[in-house]
Amino acid sequence: MNRAQMRTSAFAAVAVLASTLAACGSGSGSAGGNTGGGNTGGDLQNAKVAFLMPDLASTRYELQDKPLFEAKMKQLCPTCEVIYQNADSDAAKQQQQANSALAQGVKAIVLDPVDSAAAATIVKSAQSQQVPVIAYDRPIPATPADYYISFDNEKIGAMIAQSLVDHLKKENAEGGILQVNGSPTDAAAGLIKKGIHSAVDPSGFKLLAEYDTPDWQPEKAQTWVSGQITQFKDQIAGVVAANDGTGGGSIAAFKAAGVQVPPITGNDAEPAAAQRIIAGDQYNTISKPIKIVAEASANVAWEFMQGKKPAGKTTLYNTPSELFTPTVVTKENIKEVLFDSGIMKAAEICTGAYAKGCAELGIK
């Protein structure tokens, strides 16, 4: 064999070896998902992933979800780029943001939809381009995403409502309950609403009225509750509000009316809600550490980007899903759940008028 033939033979051997290694490295992983992943063993250097959040009414997206997701993606893929956008409660704007992300060649989309029904279009468009969609926090019932990651929203509704009902019974409260739900276009809000009803309906307390809050806007919740105070006056024993924003709006309505604030629920454990609980203005909230879902979604997105199909722990709306269990927070356990755990820092919460309440609860 001459030297030219030897070189040709060597190159062929290297090519076969490279092909074999590539085949081994592009295995499908565990079962689940619908699109087959955003990459089948290609170069992920400088790959992009979209992180599309729904609104600015909840402070968590800017302060927690975004930086936590970005940090985890940086750990998993130091050269990857996160394209972050917030739709500010505008479904059409979110569609444009998704289209832009796809045009930029993202390998996966993590989507918390403004409108769960309208988001079906985003899912279809992405999947037609072999880009997997991970529904985040809010499900997309009409068209299954490739994966769904959230805390269990129906359980959240049941937990905050049952906590309130138990408290009202313990206090021998009389009267009825107002129910302030989340956005009517948010499927997660529908699950929370269902959970609330599962606790309120058989409670023995009359449901005086309920309201679906457009875009989760605290001001709209406040306006509605103000009207109910005028109508029902001292018949209101408590208010089940679906999140801290609507809870805060409800509290503001009672204070503006100059009447005693009844026990009012919340959800999301926002810093302002922690302060209201410490001050005695809000009865409870839900601790669902955003770090858990943000990092889980980054892990799943990264698996899809590598061409794998991560399996769900359960299935919701025909979508492989992982649903985490939250914790109810009241004044009795706020120190342990939010401060001793490191989720919140006393130096940031126990300021000004809240310092005395923190001291009484041993938060320091």
mmCIF file of C-alpha atoms in Angstrom:
data_model
loop_
_atom_site.group_PDB
_atom_site.id
_atom_site.type_symbol
_atom_site.label_atom_id
_atom_site.label_comp_id
_atom_site.label_asym_id
_atom_site.label_seq_id
_atom_site.Cartn_x
_atom_site.Cartn_y
_atom_site.Cartn_z
ATOM 1 C CA MET A 1 0.000 0.000 0.000
ATOM 2 C CA ASN A 2 1.503 3.404 -1.002
ATOM 3 C CA ARG A 3 1.414 6.501 1.190
ATOM 4 C CA ALA A 4 -1.591 8.011 -0.607
ATOM 5 C CA GLN A 5 -3.592 4.830 -0.030
ATOM 6 C CA MET A 6 -2.520 4.728 3.624
ATOM 7 C CA ARG A 7 -3.717 8.310 4.147
ATOM 8 C CA THR A 8 -7.063 7.554 2.476
ATOM 9 C CA SER A 9 -7.523 4.472 4.675
ATOM 10 C CA ALA A 10 -6.702 6.446 7.837
ATOM 11 C CA PHE A 11 -9.196 9.213 6.997
ATOM 12 C CA ALA A 12 -11.921 6.640 6.370
ATOM 13 C CA ALA A 13 -11.268 5.013 9.744
ATOM 14 C CA VAL A 14 -11.502 8.374 11.530
ATOM 15 C CA ALA A 15 -14.767 9.154 9.735
ATOM 16 C CA VAL A 16 -16.292 5.828 10.792
ATOM 17 C CA LEU A 17 -15.199 6.376 14.405
ATOM 18 C CA ALA A 18 -16.628 9.917 14.442
ATOM 19 C CA SER A 19 -19.931 8.655 13.006
ATOM 20 C CA THR A 20 -20.129 5.931 15.663
ATOM 21 C CA LEU A 21 -19.441 8.378 18.508
ATOM 22 C CA ALA A 22 -22.042 10.808 17.182
ATOM 23 C CA ALA A 23 -24.640 8.047 17.052
ATOM 24 C CA CYS A 24 -23.870 7.090 20.651
ATOM 25 C CA GLY A 25 -24.047 10.695 21.813
ATOM 26 C CA SER A 26 -27.441 11.454 20.270
ATOM 27 C CA GLY A 27 -29.556 8.907 22.152
ATOM 28 C CA SER A 28 -33.165 9.858 22.846
ATOM 29 C CA GLY A 29 -32.960 9.588 26.644
ATOM 30 C CA SER A 30 -36.172 8.780 28.502
ATOM 31 C CA ALA A 31 -39.589 8.745 26.893
ATOM 32 C CA GLY A 32 -41.926 11.742 26.748
ATOM 33 C CA GLY A 33 -42.391 14.977 24.830
ATOM 34 C CA ASN A 34 -43.879 15.597 21.405
ATOM 35 C CA THR A 35 -41.315 17.140 19.062
ATOM 36 C CA GLY A 36 -38.280 14.951 19.557
ATOM 37 C CA GLY A 37 -36.171 17.786 20.965
ATOM 38 C CA GLY A 38 -34.561 20.891 19.593
ATOM 39 C CA ASN A 39 -31.226 19.328 18.585
ATOM 40 C CA THR A 40 -30.087 15.909 17.452
ATOM 41 C CA GLY A 41 -26.448 15.994 18.360
ATOM 42 C CA GLY A 42 -25.560 19.243 16.538
ATOM 43 C CA ASP A 43 -23.234 21.938 17.813
ATOM 44 C CA LEU A 44 -24.697 23.644 20.894
ATOM 45 C CA GLN A 45 -21.927 26.235 21.107
ATOM 46 C CA ASN A 46 -23.662 29.619 21.589
ATOM 47 C CA ALA A 47 -27.100 27.965 21.388
ATOM 48 C CA LYS A 48 -30.105 30.102 22.307
ATOM 49 C CA VAL A 49 -33.088 29.367 24.545
ATOM 50 C CA ALA A 50 -36.094 31.665 24.961
ATOM 51 C CA PHE A 51 -37.584 32.457 28.372
ATOM 52 C CA LEU A 52 -40.922 34.209 27.754
ATOM 53 C CA MET A 53 -42.809 35.504 30.806
ATOM 54 C CA PRO A 54 -46.374 36.853 30.911
ATOM 55 C CA ASP A 55 -46.681 40.052 32.921
ATOM 56 C CA LEU A 56 -45.193 42.745 35.106
ATOM 57 C CA ALA A 57 -48.117 42.799 37.561
ATOM 58 C CA SER A 58 -46.362 40.054 39.531
ATOM 59 C CA THR A 59 -42.892 41.187 40.587
ATOM 60 C CA ARG A 60 -41.567 37.612 40.732
ATOM 61 C CA TYR A 61 -40.793 37.325 37.017
ATOM 62 C CA GLU A 62 -38.234 40.131 36.955
ATOM 63 C CA LEU A 63 -36.858 39.606 40.452
ATOM 64 C CA GLN A 64 -36.767 35.805 40.697
ATOM 65 C CA ASP A 65 -37.731 33.704 37.658
ATOM 66 C CA LYS A 66 -35.483 35.471 35.147
ATOM 67 C CA PRO A 67 -32.224 35.605 37.150
ATOM 68 C CA LEU A 68 -32.678 32.084 38.549
ATOM 69 C CA PHE A 69 -33.332 30.569 35.116
ATOM 70 C CA GLU A 70 -30.406 32.430 33.599
ATOM 71 C CA ALA A 71 -28.063 31.324 36.388
ATOM 72 C CA LYS A 72 -28.997 27.662 35.978
ATOM 73 C CA MET A 73 -28.645 27.798 32.192
ATOM 74 C CA LYS A 74 -25.232 29.411 32.638
ATOM 75 C CA GLN A 75 -24.242 26.497 34.848
ATOM 76 C CA LEU A 76 -25.518 23.901 32.375
ATOM 77 C CA CYS A 77 -24.260 25.612 29.233
ATOM 78 C CA PRO A 78 -21.790 28.483 29.815
ATOM 79 C CA THR A 79 -21.857 29.535 26.157
ATOM 80 C CA CYS A 80 -25.651 29.425 25.717
ATOM 81 C CA GLU A 81 -27.668 32.634 25.425
ATOM 82 C CA VAL A 82 -31.001 33.204 27.171
ATOM 83 C CA ILE A 83 -33.415 35.414 25.236
ATOM 84 C CA TYR A 84 -35.685 36.896 27.900
ATOM 85 C CA GLN A 85 -38.896 38.770 27.106
ATOM 86 C CA ASN A 86 -41.883 39.848 29.216
ATOM 87 C CA ALA A 87 -45.192 40.369 27.397
ATOM 88 C CA ASP A 88 -46.661 42.766 29.989
ATOM 89 C CA SER A 89 -50.083 41.035 29.858
ATOM 90 C CA ASP A 90 -50.340 41.360 26.061
ATOM 91 C CA ALA A 91 -50.992 38.051 24.282
ATOM 92 C CA ALA A 92 -50.301 39.536 20.828
ATOM 93 C CA LYS A 93 -47.007 40.936 22.087
ATOM 94 C CA GLN A 94 -46.060 37.515 23.433
ATOM 95 C CA GLN A 95 -46.799 35.970 20.038
ATOM 96 C CA GLN A 96 -44.459 38.510 18.439
ATOM 97 C CA GLN A 97 -41.778 37.755 21.022
ATOM 98 C CA ALA A 98 -42.076 34.025 20.310
ATOM 99 C CA ASN A 99 -41.856 34.630 16.561
ATOM 100 C CA SER A 100 -38.758 36.749 17.094
ATOM 101 C CA ALA A 101 -37.165 34.048 19.241
ATOM 102 C CA LEU A 102 -37.831 31.434 16.567
ATOM 103 C CA ALA A 103 -36.365 33.720 13.911
ATOM 104 C CA GLN A 104 -33.228 33.983 16.049
ATOM 105 C CA GLY A 105 -32.865 30.208 15.980
ATOM 106 C CA VAL A 106 -33.658 29.233 19.567
ATOM 107 C CA LYS A 107 -33.311 25.541 20.385
ATOM 108 C CA ALA A 108 -36.108 25.583 22.996
ATOM 109 C CA ILE A 109 -38.803 27.925 24.353
ATOM 110 C CA VAL A 110 -39.814 28.151 28.012
ATOM 111 C CA LEU A 111 -43.222 29.821 27.935
ATOM 112 C CA ASP A 112 -45.412 31.211 30.718
ATOM 113 C CA PRO A 113 -48.441 32.219 28.637
ATOM 114 C CA VAL A 114 -50.411 35.444 28.975
ATOM 115 C CA ASP A 115 -53.407 33.697 27.428
ATOM 116 C CA SER A 116 -53.394 29.918 27.715
ATOM 117 C CA ALA A 117 -55.706 29.478 24.715
ATOM 118 C CA ALA A 118 -53.832 31.898 22.454
ATOM 119 C CA ALA A 119 -50.532 30.231 23.392
ATOM 120 C CA ALA A 120 -51.593 27.184 21.364
ATOM 121 C CA THR A 121 -50.532 29.102 18.254
ATOM 122 C CA ILE A 122 -47.050 29.590 19.697
ATOM 123 C CA VAL A 123 -46.776 25.879 20.471
ATOM 124 C CA LYS A 124 -47.860 24.851 16.983
ATOM 125 C CA SER A 125 -45.497 27.305 15.318
ATOM 126 C CA ALA A 126 -42.523 26.207 17.429
ATOM 127 C CA GLN A 127 -43.191 22.501 17.046
ATOM 128 C CA SER A 128 -43.536 22.869 13.263
ATOM 129 C CA GLN A 129 -39.922 24.062 13.360
ATOM 130 C CA GLN A 130 -38.849 21.214 15.657
ATOM 131 C CA VAL A 131 -38.418 23.608 18.590
ATOM 132 C CA PRO A 132 -39.738 22.140 21.867
ATOM 133 C CA VAL A 133 -41.929 24.242 24.165
ATOM 134 C CA ILE A 134 -41.809 23.910 27.953
ATOM 135 C CA ALA A 135 -44.971 25.365 29.494
ATOM 136 C CA TYR A 136 -43.940 27.140 32.679
ATOM 137 C CA ASP A 137 -46.205 27.819 35.672
ATOM 138 C CA ARG A 138 -49.323 27.959 33.481
ATOM 139 C CA PRO A 139 -50.491 25.031 31.318
ATOM 140 C CA ILE A 140 -51.541 25.209 27.669
ATOM 141 C CA PRO A 141 -54.595 22.906 27.478
ATOM 142 C CA ALA A 142 -55.619 23.220 23.814
ATOM 143 C CA THR A 143 -52.344 22.120 22.219
ATOM 144 C CA PRO A 144 -49.991 19.995 24.341
ATOM 145 C CA ALA A 145 -46.593 21.520 24.912
ATOM 146 C CA ASP A 146 -43.608 19.187 25.074
ATOM 147 C CA TYR A 147 -43.387 19.519 28.853
ATOM 148 C CA TYR A 148 -45.097 21.351 31.713
ATOM 149 C CA ILE A 149 -43.371 22.499 34.910
ATOM 150 C CA SER A 150 -45.200 24.159 37.773
ATOM 151 C CA PHE A 151 -46.261 23.971 41.340
ATOM 152 C CA ASP A 152 -49.608 22.164 41.646
ATOM 153 C CA ASN A 153 -52.014 25.052 41.030
ATOM 154 C CA GLU A 154 -55.202 23.239 41.960
ATOM 155 C CA LYS A 155 -53.591 22.200 45.238
ATOM 156 C CA ILE A 156 -52.485 25.814 45.814
ATOM 157 C CA GLY A 157 -56.092 26.983 45.579
ATOM 158 C CA ALA A 158 -57.286 24.264 47.932
ATOM 159 C CA MET A 159 -54.517 24.941 50.439
ATOM 160 C CA ILE A 160 -54.955 28.706 50.759
ATOM 161 C CA ALA A 161 -58.744 28.379 50.969
ATOM 162 C CA GLN A 162 -58.694 25.532 53.504
ATOM 163 C CA SER A 163 -56.190 27.425 55.620
ATOM 164 C CA LEU A 164 -58.555 30.414 55.684
ATOM 165 C CA VAL A 165 -61.642 28.278 56.389
ATOM 166 C CA ASP A 166 -59.903 26.512 59.280
ATOM 167 C CA HIS A 167 -58.869 29.868 60.742
ATOM 168 C CA LEU A 168 -62.373 31.320 60.457
ATOM 169 C CA LYS A 169 -63.877 28.270 62.175
ATOM 170 C CA LYS A 170 -61.281 28.445 64.943
ATOM 171 C CA GLU A 171 -62.188 32.102 65.492
ATOM 172 C CA ASN A 172 -65.943 31.309 65.386
ATOM 173 C CA ALA A 173 -66.299 33.831 62.577
ATOM 174 C CA GLU A 174 -69.701 34.636 61.146
ATOM 175 C CA GLY A 175 -70.595 35.775 57.666
ATOM 176 C CA GLY A 176 -69.481 34.756 54.217
ATOM 177 C CA ILE A 177 -66.474 34.692 51.925
ATOM 178 C CA LEU A 178 -65.455 36.728 48.904
ATOM 179 C CA GLN A 179 -63.460 34.894 46.231
ATOM 180 C CA VAL A 180 -61.027 36.907 44.113
ATOM 181 C CA ASN A 181 -59.771 34.684 41.302
ATOM 182 C CA GLY A 182 -56.976 35.265 38.809
ATOM 183 C CA SER A 183 -57.118 36.101 35.124
ATOM 184 C CA PRO A 184 -59.872 34.395 33.102
ATOM 185 C CA THR A 185 -57.390 33.826 30.243
ATOM 186 C CA ASP A 186 -54.913 31.966 32.474
ATOM 187 C CA ALA A 187 -55.446 28.200 32.701
ATOM 188 C CA ALA A 188 -53.445 28.099 35.939
ATOM 189 C CA ALA A 189 -55.875 30.616 37.429
ATOM 190 C CA GLY A 190 -58.673 28.243 36.464
ATOM 191 C CA LEU A 191 -56.958 25.427 38.362
ATOM 192 C CA ILE A 192 -56.449 27.653 41.420
ATOM 193 C CA LYS A 193 -60.117 28.661 41.217
ATOM 194 C CA LYS A 194 -61.176 25.015 41.116
ATOM 195 C CA GLY A 195 -59.027 24.287 44.158
ATOM 196 C CA ILE A 196 -60.496 27.223 46.073
ATOM 197 C CA HIS A 197 -64.022 26.013 45.410
ATOM 198 C CA SER A 198 -63.112 22.531 46.659
ATOM 199 C CA ALA A 199 -62.484 24.049 50.091
ATOM 200 C CA VAL A 200 -64.972 26.941 50.201
ATOM 201 C CA ASP A 201 -68.074 25.219 48.800
ATOM 202 C CA PRO A 202 -68.358 22.563 51.542
ATOM 203 C CA SER A 203 -67.061 24.868 54.306
ATOM 204 C CA GLY A 204 -70.395 26.027 55.692
ATOM 205 C CA PHE A 205 -69.508 29.641 54.898
ATOM 206 C CA LYS A 206 -71.609 31.293 52.210
ATOM 207 C CA LEU A 207 -69.796 32.359 49.063
ATOM 208 C CA LEU A 208 -70.995 35.956 48.886
ATOM 209 C CA ALA A 209 -69.542 36.700 45.449
ATOM 210 C CA GLU A 210 -66.561 35.904 43.243
ATOM 211 C CA TYR A 211 -64.619 37.726 40.561
ATOM 212 C CA ASP A 212 -62.183 36.759 37.805
ATOM 213 C CA THR A 213 -59.526 39.488 37.862
ATOM 214 C CA PRO A 214 -58.491 40.577 34.333
ATOM 215 C CA ASP A 215 -54.739 40.149 33.855
ATOM 216 C CA TRP A 216 -54.336 39.574 37.609
ATOM 217 C CA GLN A 217 -54.337 43.376 38.050
ATOM 218 C CA PRO A 218 -54.348 44.358 41.769
ATOM 219 C CA GLU A 219 -56.164 47.626 41.006
ATOM 220 C CA LYS A 220 -59.028 45.753 39.358
ATOM 221 C CA ALA A 221 -59.276 43.418 42.340
ATOM 222 C CA GLN A 222 -59.322 46.447 44.643
ATOM 223 C CA THR A 223 -62.102 48.113 42.672
ATOM 224 C CA TRP A 224 -64.255 44.981 42.730
ATOM 225 C CA VAL A 225 -63.724 44.331 46.436
ATOM 226 C CA SER A 226 -64.582 47.970 47.192
ATOM 227 C CA GLY A 227 -67.962 47.391 45.575
ATOM 228 C CA GLN A 228 -68.532 44.236 47.632
ATOM 229 C CA ILE A 229 -67.712 46.088 50.858
ATOM 230 C CA THR A 230 -70.412 48.607 49.991
ATOM 231 C CA GLN A 231 -72.886 45.804 49.296
ATOM 232 C CA PHE A 232 -72.118 43.309 52.071
ATOM 233 C CA LYS A 233 -70.541 45.546 54.730
ATOM 234 C CA ASP A 234 -69.786 43.534 57.901
ATOM 235 C CA GLN A 235 -71.018 40.249 56.401
ATOM 236 C CA ILE A 236 -67.555 39.594 54.927
ATOM 237 C CA ALA A 237 -65.761 37.140 57.204
ATOM 238 C CA GLY A 238 -62.805 36.558 54.903
ATOM 239 C CA VAL A 239 -61.447 36.859 51.366
ATOM 240 C CA VAL A 240 -59.777 34.125 49.341
ATOM 241 C CA ALA A 241 -57.522 35.952 46.898
ATOM 242 C CA ALA A 242 -55.711 33.832 44.309
ATOM 243 C CA ASN A 243 -52.331 35.556 44.570
ATOM 244 C CA ASP A 244 -50.482 38.213 46.540
ATOM 245 C CA GLY A 245 -51.291 40.943 44.023
ATOM 246 C CA THR A 246 -55.046 40.423 44.218
ATOM 247 C CA GLY A 247 -54.711 39.905 47.968
ATOM 248 C CA GLY A 248 -52.893 43.210 48.293
ATOM 249 C CA GLY A 249 -55.582 44.915 46.208
ATOM 250 C CA SER A 250 -58.273 43.420 48.452
ATOM 251 C CA ILE A 251 -56.519 44.650 51.588
ATOM 252 C CA ALA A 252 -56.212 48.131 50.075
ATOM 253 C CA ALA A 253 -59.969 48.166 49.440
ATOM 254 C CA PHE A 254 -60.793 47.511 53.100
ATOM 255 C CA LYS A 255 -58.296 50.099 54.298
ATOM 256 C CA ALA A 256 -59.657 52.678 51.868
ATOM 257 C CA ALA A 257 -63.174 51.985 53.162
ATOM 258 C CA GLY A 258 -61.956 52.575 56.710
ATOM 259 C CA VAL A 259 -63.201 49.213 57.974
ATOM 260 C CA GLN A 260 -61.443 46.319 59.661
ATOM 261 C CA VAL A 261 -59.463 44.091 57.303
ATOM 262 C CA PRO A 262 -60.701 40.476 57.528
ATOM 263 C CA PRO A 263 -58.361 37.517 56.999
ATOM 264 C CA ILE A 264 -57.220 37.599 53.365
ATOM 265 C CA THR A 265 -55.195 34.995 51.496
ATOM 266 C CA GLY A 266 -52.469 35.237 48.870
ATOM 267 C CA ASN A 267 -50.065 33.140 46.825
ATOM 268 C CA ASP A 268 -46.470 33.587 45.566
ATOM 269 C CA ALA A 269 -44.776 34.719 48.807
ATOM 270 C CA GLU A 270 -43.819 38.086 47.366
ATOM 271 C CA PRO A 271 -41.751 40.324 49.687
ATOM 272 C CA ALA A 272 -44.646 42.762 50.087
ATOM 273 C CA ALA A 273 -46.917 39.872 51.095
ATOM 274 C CA ALA A 274 -44.411 38.718 53.714
ATOM 275 C CA GLN A 275 -44.446 42.238 55.149
ATOM 276 C CA ARG A 276 -48.248 42.285 55.190
ATOM 277 C CA ILE A 277 -48.339 38.951 57.022
ATOM 278 C CA ILE A 278 -45.802 40.190 59.574
ATOM 279 C CA ALA A 279 -47.914 43.327 60.074
ATOM 280 C CA GLY A 280 -51.112 41.288 60.408
ATOM 281 C CA ASP A 281 -52.789 42.645 57.269
ATOM 282 C CA GLN A 282 -52.651 39.432 55.206
ATOM 283 C CA TYR A 283 -53.501 36.046 56.656
ATOM 284 C CA ASN A 284 -51.534 33.673 54.418
ATOM 285 C CA THR A 285 -49.593 33.183 51.228
ATOM 286 C CA ILE A 286 -48.024 30.234 49.441
ATOM 287 C CA SER A 287 -44.305 29.559 49.414
ATOM 288 C CA LYS A 288 -43.383 27.986 46.132
ATOM 289 C CA PRO A 289 -39.667 28.677 45.842
ATOM 290 C CA ILE A 290 -39.188 29.957 42.302
ATOM 291 C CA LYS A 291 -35.698 28.472 42.352
ATOM 292 C CA ILE A 292 -37.275 24.997 42.177
ATOM 293 C CA VAL A 293 -39.317 25.572 39.009
ATOM 294 C CA ALA A 294 -36.796 27.903 37.349
ATOM 295 C CA GLU A 295 -33.982 25.381 37.699
ATOM 296 C CA ALA A 296 -36.217 22.446 36.752
ATOM 297 C CA SER A 297 -37.269 24.217 33.555
ATOM 298 C CA ALA A 298 -33.638 24.990 32.718
ATOM 299 C CA ASN A 299 -32.740 21.325 33.210
ATOM 300 C CA VAL A 300 -35.595 20.175 30.974
ATOM 301 C CA ALA A 301 -34.834 22.796 28.320
ATOM 302 C CA TRP A 302 -31.206 21.681 28.269
ATOM 303 C CA GLU A 303 -32.224 18.042 27.830
ATOM 304 C CA PHE A 304 -34.438 18.963 24.873
ATOM 305 C CA MET A 305 -31.647 21.094 23.397
ATOM 306 C CA GLN A 306 -29.415 18.024 23.432
ATOM 307 C CA GLY A 307 -32.011 16.022 21.512
ATOM 308 C CA LYS A 308 -33.357 14.104 24.503
ATOM 309 C CA LYS A 309 -36.982 13.546 25.540
ATOM 310 C CA PRO A 310 -37.310 14.012 29.319
ATOM 311 C CA ALA A 311 -40.079 11.950 30.869
ATOM 312 C CA GLY A 312 -42.733 13.592 33.015
ATOM 313 C CA LYS A 313 -43.459 12.576 36.598
ATOM 314 C CA THR A 314 -47.166 12.857 35.746
ATOM 315 C CA THR A 315 -49.385 14.009 32.868
ATOM 316 C CA LEU A 316 -51.624 17.083 32.712
ATOM 317 C CA TYR A 317 -53.549 18.153 29.601
ATOM 318 C CA ASN A 318 -51.825 15.331 27.683
ATOM 319 C CA THR A 319 -48.480 16.919 28.491
ATOM 320 C CA PRO A 320 -45.583 15.235 30.342
ATOM 321 C CA SER A 321 -45.437 17.234 33.560
ATOM 322 C CA GLU A 322 -43.687 17.774 36.856
ATOM 323 C CA LEU A 323 -45.796 19.423 39.571
ATOM 324 C CA PHE A 324 -44.202 20.494 42.837
ATOM 325 C CA THR A 325 -46.003 20.780 46.187
ATOM 326 C CA PRO A 326 -46.038 24.235 47.833
ATOM 327 C CA THR A 327 -46.262 25.312 51.482
ATOM 328 C CA VAL A 328 -48.874 27.533 53.136
ATOM 329 C CA VAL A 329 -47.286 30.422 55.040
ATOM 330 C CA THR A 330 -48.946 32.231 57.948
ATOM 331 C CA LYS A 331 -47.583 34.328 60.772
ATOM 332 C CA GLU A 332 -47.060 31.088 62.740
ATOM 333 C CA ASN A 333 -44.503 29.587 60.349
ATOM 334 C CA ILE A 334 -43.218 32.512 58.299
ATOM 335 C CA LYS A 335 -39.917 32.626 60.202
ATOM 336 C CA GLU A 336 -39.179 28.962 59.513
ATOM 337 C CA VAL A 337 -40.434 28.736 55.931
ATOM 338 C CA LEU A 338 -39.238 32.020 54.462
ATOM 339 C CA PHE A 339 -36.401 33.250 56.672
ATOM 340 C CA ASP A 340 -34.705 30.284 58.331
ATOM 341 C CA SER A 341 -34.680 28.593 54.908
ATOM 342 C CA GLY A 342 -32.838 31.521 53.359
ATOM 343 C CA ILE A 343 -35.583 32.325 50.840
ATOM 344 C CA MET A 344 -35.849 35.824 52.329
ATOM 345 C CA LYS A 345 -33.489 38.004 54.330
ATOM 346 C CA ALA A 346 -34.584 39.904 57.401
ATOM 347 C CA ALA A 347 -32.469 42.888 56.364
ATOM 348 C CA GLU A 348 -34.588 43.277 53.229
ATOM 349 C CA ILE A 349 -38.029 42.636 54.742
ATOM 350 C CA CYS A 350 -37.837 43.859 58.336
ATOM 351 C CA THR A 351 -37.447 47.520 57.499
ATOM 352 C CA GLY A 352 -39.181 50.588 58.918
ATOM 353 C CA ALA A 353 -42.663 49.800 60.195
ATOM 354 C CA TYR A 354 -42.061 46.037 59.893
ATOM 355 C CA ALA A 355 -39.078 45.891 62.266
ATOM 356 C CA LYS A 356 -41.245 45.593 65.371
ATOM 357 C CA GLY A 357 -43.336 42.746 63.927
ATOM 358 C CA CYS A 358 -40.214 40.873 62.863
ATOM 359 C CA ALA A 359 -38.753 41.203 66.335
ATOM 360 C CA GLU A 360 -41.950 39.823 67.894
ATOM 361 C CA LEU A 361 -41.732 36.789 65.585
ATOM 362 C CA GLY A 362 -38.019 36.280 66.229
ATOM 363 C CA ILE A 363 -37.066 37.137 62.655
ATOM 364 C CA LYS A 364 -33.595 38.632 62.583
#
